[in-house]
Amino acid sequence: MLLACTWRPAIAPLAQAGPAAFDPALVRRGANLATLGLCANCHTTQQSAPFAGGLAIATPFGTVYSTNITPDRDTGIGAWSEQAFARAMKDGVGRDGSHLYPAFPYDHYTRLAPDDVRALYAFMMTRDPVRAPARANDLTFPLGLRPLLAGWKLLFLDHDAAPADAARPPDWNRGAYIAAALGHCAACHSPRNALGAVDQRQFLGGGEAEGWYAPALNAKSPSPIAWTRESLTDYLRTGIAAEHAMAGGPMQAVTASLAQADPADVRALATYIVTLMGKPDARIEARARDAAAHPVVLQPAPAGNNPAAQQLQLGARVYQDACARCHASGRTGSSGGALQLPAAVAVYDPDPRSLIHIVRDGIPPGPAEPGRWMPGFANILSTEQITALAAYLRHSAAQQAPWPDLAKQVAAANQDTASK
Amino acid sequence: MTTPMNQYALNVNGSQHTVVAESDTPLLYVLRDDLQLNGAKFGCGLGQCGACTVMVGADAVLSCLMPVSSVGKRPVKTVEGLGTVQRPGVLQQAFIDEQAAQCGYCIAGMIMRAEALLEAVPAPSDEQIRSHMALNLCRCGTHMRILRAVRKASNKMAGKA
Amino acid sequence: MSAPLNPARRLLLKAGGALTLAFTLPRLSLAEDGGGPDLPGSLKKEPMLDGWIRIGADGSITVLTGKAELGQGIKTAIIQLAAEELVVAPARIQLVTADTARTANEGFTAGSHSMQDSGTAVRHAAAQVREILLGLAATRLNVAPGRLAINDGVISGPGGASLAYGELVRGQELHRTATAESVVRKPGQHFLSGRAFQRVDIPAKVTGGVAYVQDLRLPGMVHARVVRPPPGAAFASMDQAATAALPGVLTIVRDGRFIGVIAQREYQAVRAAAVLAAGTHWTGAAPAAPQEARGDVEHMVSDATTILDKGSVPAGGRTFRARYRKPFQLHGSIGPSCAVAQLVDGKYTVWTHSQGVFPLRQALAELLGVDEALIRCIHVEGSGCYGHNGADDVAADAALLARALPGKPVRVQWMREDEHGHEPMGPPMLSSAQATLDASGQIVDWAYEVWSPTHNSRPGTAGNLLAGTLLAQPFTPPPAKPIPQPEGGGDRNAIPLYSLANARVLHHFIAKAPFRSSALRSLGAYHNVFSIESFMDELALAARIDPVVFRLRHMVDSRARDVITMAARQFGWDQYRRQPGRGRGIAFARYKNLGAYAAVALEVEVARDTGYVRITRAIAAVDSGEIVSLDGIRNQIEGGIVQSCSWTLCEEVLFDAAGQSQSHDWAGYPILRFPQVPDAVHVHVIDRPGMPFLGTGEATQGPTCAAIANAIADATGARLRELPFKPARVMAATQLAGKPASRG
């Protein structure tokens, strides 16, 4: 039976270039679904060549490169029939019968309604073709062997429909469908098991992407200020929740894509997610809201000569010298007035990686798009300084228990950049 | 928390200097005001334009963001350390040859950003040069000449004339 | 503009060199307060030869110009002109630029006038000085002038006897009025042109030399920063105690809504200003109404002037209409404005990168309530200004703060937020084009209207200095007045150069706009050329005529035809084969219909799913009259093209729902970065030896914009009429346009 699953037949290429005319309404629907499904996030690496692929995706098994999904006949999916396209989305199988790496999240797209798959096909086949051959993947042998994926799918590819709840209003259900079948939030925001599959038992319990920590969106949400449908909708559409968050790292591309989606759909998604999120402790929230409202002075580092205290003192000094200029002044019109850190989600995360990346990489606006801009300090602060700073912010801004393994994670982030 | 006025020993362009400044003073002001080095320029103070670019160690760094207290022993290099009017360095000569300046305000920052690239990547592609220089703004539109100058310097350093 | 006798300047000249100037020496044959109308260029304003050229006993040559180096290479060009005519090595020449105490009053360095006005004056003055020197040598050597030779400042006769310039001039020989005619050296005699003449300022700029006003360091200099109110807000209270206690703070100055803080060290001033701003409270902020911020100029109160009315409206034909729109845009100087001022013994010295030191002095005199004679404004280079930026305002800030600390040089550096937030902006504009084509595709009727706020808020008065409007006894800005044709402001280049038998052009001048607006490189020409040249393409398409052919059919001016033809040929227009996603566009204008001729042809590649526009190559053909500095022209044209790409693809000032600007820094006002700069730019310059110099610095802003619009339309079928062509706008337009029209 395994053998039977391993081998999948090729689907004949289209005899001629794809259908000349797709119903414009179907194409428009597909365009919206593509923004919700975040196709461009992986399949567009250059603004001048949308959907032409080439993004390096690091997996525990090596590097996978996204493919060209423009309708170019030779290097893209121009020869794919609708049947082949649907099979890829549902079963993770390419036109030639090969299994696709689940870096392409077909374990989510499998839940798409057939009409939505049809609309996505109409959209993809009406894009401008770009000639761009796929880059060869770089996977650790034997993990790259495609037939092994059949086994993986047997274990983890679940064809169940998206969650639906008749007791909930229509927009909640719409949001649940979008999250499960399109936005694939769980792909980053859930932990993965040893075989790289989403751990459904800890659904939306916190995960990672590209070295960043993706916070829990369920009862374990670390946000110091409760998300509301309005604030989450704003955040998903603009990348900014005025009081407490700015999309950084991989989340920036997500919000850039959702900015183009039907606002009602994004609101539906926010409606759904908000009902899953836990609420912050009242005291933490009061403190955070107070900080968000006006500039506060961070609690000083403790006195003392023990290593922990000295590290906090160093962190306080680094904060004062490098960060306070913007972060202590409160929000002003320019980028030089920044979020008060007791309100920032990143310092409350159980995992310091997002904070580390924010400090190192900063948060720039999208290409040629206006936005707020936090600069990166990777070349400015040493590993020791960043570690101390993170420890200090955890202590004084979040007032939470220290992160274990902080130094190791700062060093790992350093290595990550060095090896790029 | 007050910012203490400290003494800092800095290695700039190969020479040791001692400056006295508040710990949060960005390196940019120390270079310009305490050491009278004009190369690094104030363009925004926000890390958005690159006019303040210098090298610290092997990295191109935005000196408007780097507090003087973070420099430590890392050697600082500014455009003054690459050469003089009488004896310009390779990049500087390339910029002169290509007449790669209009108002010229961004140019010292461009040169330091390019220097960091060429020291790390001896024969960069045109694509690499463009994307590496992306953080530095030029408002006058001198980009084409800047790219040509960097290419010229790169060829020279690689021994290709 | 008259150039009044400048008593302070005369006194100073008395002090130096072999050429001295007695205060009472009468000027020969001309009116007291002006030159002769026949004199070339700015010799009209300063007719005395030694107002331009001075020669020392040691042979040193000083050339004076009332123009300022803005990065356009004018210093180099003027040195080159003078060296050429005086037949000396350029390195021998010391150039003095705009200084109210030393140079002629040439008004503003703006409008691409520098070569036409100052360059022309220097060339003719130098030529006349040379002839005078030849005459003196002829007398001394007893040889006919025609038998003398000059080489690097030394005149020699056939017998080998020679005299250096310094030996020839001993008294007032050069203190005389220029004549209308000069013996200018012929192109064949030139020893400098044809050789690459490098910019004199670049070596210092690439090696960290002192080059900008930002680099000035004067003994005892202190540092200041300003704190500005939100638009329309009144001062409520200021807590000074926290700021005064900060290290290094010397004094806090408040006069009404004008607030500044001075400190010993620069970063101490930055820190102090931030603390002071946080401790200052304002009330009643009144930003613009959102639709005004958006630039809905057609709803603002305006005064209409007909600037062209010829022929009559014919009957019949097909009539087409289109409207074009641009938003507020910024100068966005890369180095925020800076000035140093010092008050000593009742006299002010201001080091400034203002484009007009004389008008600035006049405004400062009014602001400070002192006589102009007590103020000296010296131009020192700043970063590129591209028109009226914060330079004058920061000079006013510096003068006011210097007054608070007499004796000390006070340096005021605007922060990035100050410059972005308070510079006078390029105003929003709207145009409406209408034309009728006959059966053969010829334009038989043309009607064009343009709405625009002012493009000129330059000081001359204290009310046009930002600080002047903030004082407790504020100065009011004078009512804005349109710049008259043929130069124009919002109506610059509103009259096409094409031959149009029946044409009407209307200029709607908006005197009061929600935000201060002033001159931004090419003024109204950017928008008007965008509109007209886009419209020409739309008409060509409707007439099914090639855009180049269509333009040539309506253009009689042979120099215009030459640049259009050259740009098309160099682009390969006739052989062009369109590739998927790509298209070509061409546009032409003669700047102000008086300046340089420029045609730009370019190819774009448009990614419809991201709205990303890539310019694969841009070709420019330019005619600037006689070429002095070929590289200088190329540099300005390339720069203008790239800057216009940025304006056109990226730039608009953003306002929130309350009408407050959100473009405080580069994050809120992104401009073109290296990855999106064109792949290639080629500039071809036509030389017209013997013809007058034509202003070139602003010639390609408009043509580049229209060429991009035309190329996008060619590539995608989508006609964009609203600037900028940001990705979202391009995406929306190209999705609507559907698949492009069948490829030819």
Short mmCIF file of C-alpha atoms in Angstrom, two decimals, chain C residues 115-285:
data_model
loop_
_atom_site.label_atom_id
_atom_site.label_comp_id
_atom_site.label_asym_id
_atom_site.label_seq_id
_atom_site.Cartn_x
_atom_site.Cartn_y
_atom_site.Cartn_z
CA MET C 115 25.21 79.80 -17.11
CA GLN C 116 22.98 82.16 -19.03
CA ASP C 117 23.48 85.01 -16.60
CA SER C 118 26.66 84.56 -14.62
CA GLY C 119 28.50 82.33 -17.04
CA THR C 120 27.83 84.78 -19.82
CA ALA C 121 28.92 87.72 -17.68
CA VAL C 122 32.13 86.04 -16.59
CA ARG C 123 32.99 84.98 -20.09
CA HIS C 124 32.51 88.45 -21.49
CA ALA C 125 34.21 90.17 -18.58
CA ALA C 126 37.17 87.83 -18.87
CA ALA C 127 37.35 88.37 -22.61
CA GLN C 128 37.32 92.13 -22.16
CA VAL C 129 39.93 91.94 -19.40
CA ARG C 130 42.12 89.92 -21.73
CA GLU C 131 41.81 92.52 -24.44
CA ILE C 132 42.63 95.27 -21.95
CA LEU C 133 45.71 93.36 -20.84
CA LEU C 134 46.75 92.85 -24.44
CA GLY C 135 46.35 96.57 -25.00
CA LEU C 136 48.48 97.36 -21.96
CA ALA C 137 51.14 94.91 -23.06
CA ALA C 138 51.12 96.28 -26.56
CA THR C 139 51.84 99.72 -25.20
CA ARG C 140 54.54 98.58 -22.81
CA LEU C 141 56.24 96.33 -25.33
CA ASN C 142 55.65 98.68 -28.21
CA VAL C 143 54.24 95.91 -30.33
CA ALA C 144 50.92 95.73 -32.16
CA PRO C 145 48.43 93.68 -30.16
CA GLY C 146 47.93 91.32 -33.06
CA ARG C 147 51.55 90.22 -32.79
CA LEU C 148 51.30 89.24 -29.16
CA ALA C 149 50.75 85.74 -27.83
CA ILE C 150 49.33 84.68 -24.49
CA ASN C 151 50.21 81.57 -22.59
CA ASP C 152 49.06 80.88 -19.04
CA GLY C 153 48.84 84.48 -17.97
CA VAL C 154 51.99 85.65 -19.70
CA ILE C 155 51.87 87.91 -22.76
CA SER C 156 54.91 87.77 -25.02
CA GLY C 157 56.01 89.64 -28.09
CA PRO C 158 57.92 88.44 -31.14
CA GLY C 159 61.25 89.46 -29.70
CA GLY C 160 60.81 87.25 -26.66
CA ALA C 161 59.96 90.07 -24.28
CA SER C 162 57.10 89.15 -22.03
CA LEU C 163 54.96 90.49 -19.25
CA ALA C 164 52.91 88.54 -16.77
CA TYR C 165 49.40 89.71 -15.97
CA GLY C 166 50.46 90.75 -12.49
CA GLU C 167 53.07 93.06 -13.93
CA LEU C 168 50.59 94.74 -16.23
CA VAL C 169 48.00 95.77 -13.72
CA ARG C 170 49.01 98.39 -11.24
CA GLY C 171 46.09 100.74 -10.72
CA GLN C 172 42.55 101.03 -11.85
CA GLU C 173 42.96 99.47 -15.25
CA LEU C 174 40.15 97.02 -14.72
CA HIS C 175 37.92 99.43 -12.89
CA ARG C 176 35.84 100.32 -15.85
CA THR C 177 32.49 99.50 -17.29
CA ALA C 178 32.10 96.56 -19.57
CA THR C 179 31.20 97.15 -23.17
CA ALA C 180 28.37 95.50 -25.00
CA GLU C 181 30.67 93.70 -27.43
CA SER C 182 33.47 91.31 -26.55
CA VAL C 183 36.08 89.44 -28.48
CA VAL C 184 35.24 85.98 -27.29
CA ARG C 185 37.67 83.23 -28.23
CA LYS C 186 36.44 81.03 -31.00
CA PRO C 187 35.84 77.32 -30.44
CA GLY C 188 38.92 76.53 -32.51
CA GLN C 189 41.03 78.57 -30.11
CA HIS C 190 39.76 76.79 -27.01
CA PHE C 191 42.39 74.93 -25.08
CA LEU C 192 40.18 73.59 -22.32
CA SER C 193 37.08 72.22 -23.93
CA GLY C 194 37.48 68.87 -25.53
CA ARG C 195 39.69 67.91 -22.61
CA ALA C 196 38.00 66.37 -19.65
CA PHE C 197 37.84 69.19 -17.16
CA GLN C 198 37.13 67.75 -13.81
CA ARG C 199 34.98 69.29 -11.12
CA VAL C 200 37.15 71.33 -8.78
CA ASP C 201 35.15 70.39 -5.68
CA ILE C 202 35.02 66.60 -5.98
CA PRO C 203 38.47 65.67 -4.63
CA ALA C 204 37.80 67.31 -1.27
CA LYS C 205 34.35 65.78 -1.11
CA VAL C 206 35.61 62.22 -1.52
CA THR C 207 38.43 62.60 0.97
CA GLY C 208 36.61 64.30 3.84
CA GLY C 209 37.73 67.83 3.21
CA VAL C 210 35.76 70.80 4.50
CA ALA C 211 33.18 71.26 1.80
CA TYR C 212 29.79 72.14 3.25
CA VAL C 213 28.28 74.62 5.62
CA GLN C 214 27.70 71.57 7.82
CA ASP C 215 31.50 71.23 8.08
CA LEU C 216 32.17 74.75 9.31
CA ARG C 217 33.95 74.90 12.63
CA LEU C 218 34.58 78.32 14.05
CA PRO C 219 36.41 79.08 17.27
CA GLY C 220 34.01 79.07 20.19
CA MET C 221 31.19 77.70 18.07
CA VAL C 222 28.16 76.37 19.94
CA HIS C 223 25.32 74.13 18.78
CA ALA C 224 21.60 74.75 18.62
CA ARG C 225 18.40 72.95 17.71
CA VAL C 226 14.90 74.28 17.19
CA VAL C 227 11.53 73.07 18.46
CA ARG C 228 8.66 73.67 16.08
CA PRO C 229 4.94 73.92 16.79
CA PRO C 230 2.35 71.67 15.16
CA PRO C 231 0.67 73.48 12.25
CA GLY C 232 -1.59 76.25 13.42
CA ALA C 233 -1.01 75.56 17.10
CA ALA C 234 -0.70 78.24 19.77
CA PHE C 235 1.90 78.15 22.51
CA ALA C 236 0.50 77.03 25.85
CA SER C 237 3.40 76.32 28.21
CA MET C 238 7.01 75.20 28.35
CA ASP C 239 8.75 73.44 31.20
CA GLN C 240 12.32 74.65 30.91
CA ALA C 241 13.69 73.30 34.15
CA ALA C 242 14.35 69.75 32.95
CA THR C 243 16.09 71.01 29.82
CA ALA C 244 18.11 73.69 31.55
CA ALA C 245 19.47 71.07 33.94
CA LEU C 246 20.84 68.92 31.12
CA PRO C 247 24.59 68.88 30.63
CA GLY C 248 26.01 71.58 28.40
CA VAL C 249 22.84 73.60 27.90
CA LEU C 250 23.74 77.28 27.58
CA THR C 251 20.42 78.95 26.98
CA ILE C 252 16.84 78.36 25.95
CA VAL C 253 15.29 80.94 23.66
CA ARG C 254 11.61 81.55 23.20
CA ASP C 255 9.98 84.37 21.31
CA GLY C 256 6.31 83.60 20.78
CA ARG C 257 6.23 80.27 19.02
CA PHE C 258 9.88 80.39 18.06
CA ILE C 259 11.81 78.05 20.34
CA GLY C 260 15.46 77.07 20.26
CA VAL C 261 18.01 75.64 22.63
CA ILE C 262 21.75 76.22 22.51
CA ALA C 263 24.33 73.88 24.03
CA GLN C 264 28.05 73.46 24.13
CA ARG C 265 28.28 70.15 22.31
CA GLU C 266 26.20 69.07 19.37
CA TYR C 267 24.56 65.97 20.80
CA GLN C 268 23.82 67.87 23.99
CA ALA C 269 21.74 70.20 21.82
CA VAL C 270 19.97 67.27 20.16
CA ARG C 271 19.13 65.74 23.50
CA ALA C 272 18.08 69.07 24.97
CA ALA C 273 15.74 69.82 22.09
CA ALA C 274 14.05 66.44 22.49
CA VAL C 275 13.50 67.02 26.18
CA LEU C 276 12.36 70.58 25.56
CA ALA C 277 9.91 69.43 22.89
CA ALA C 278 8.47 66.87 25.28
CA GLY C 279 8.03 69.58 27.88
CA THR C 280 6.36 72.07 25.56
CA HIS C 281 2.60 72.16 25.19
CA TRP C 282 0.64 73.59 22.33
CA THR C 283 -3.05 74.06 21.82
CA GLY C 284 -5.40 74.27 18.91
CA ALA C 285 -3.33 72.52 16.28
#
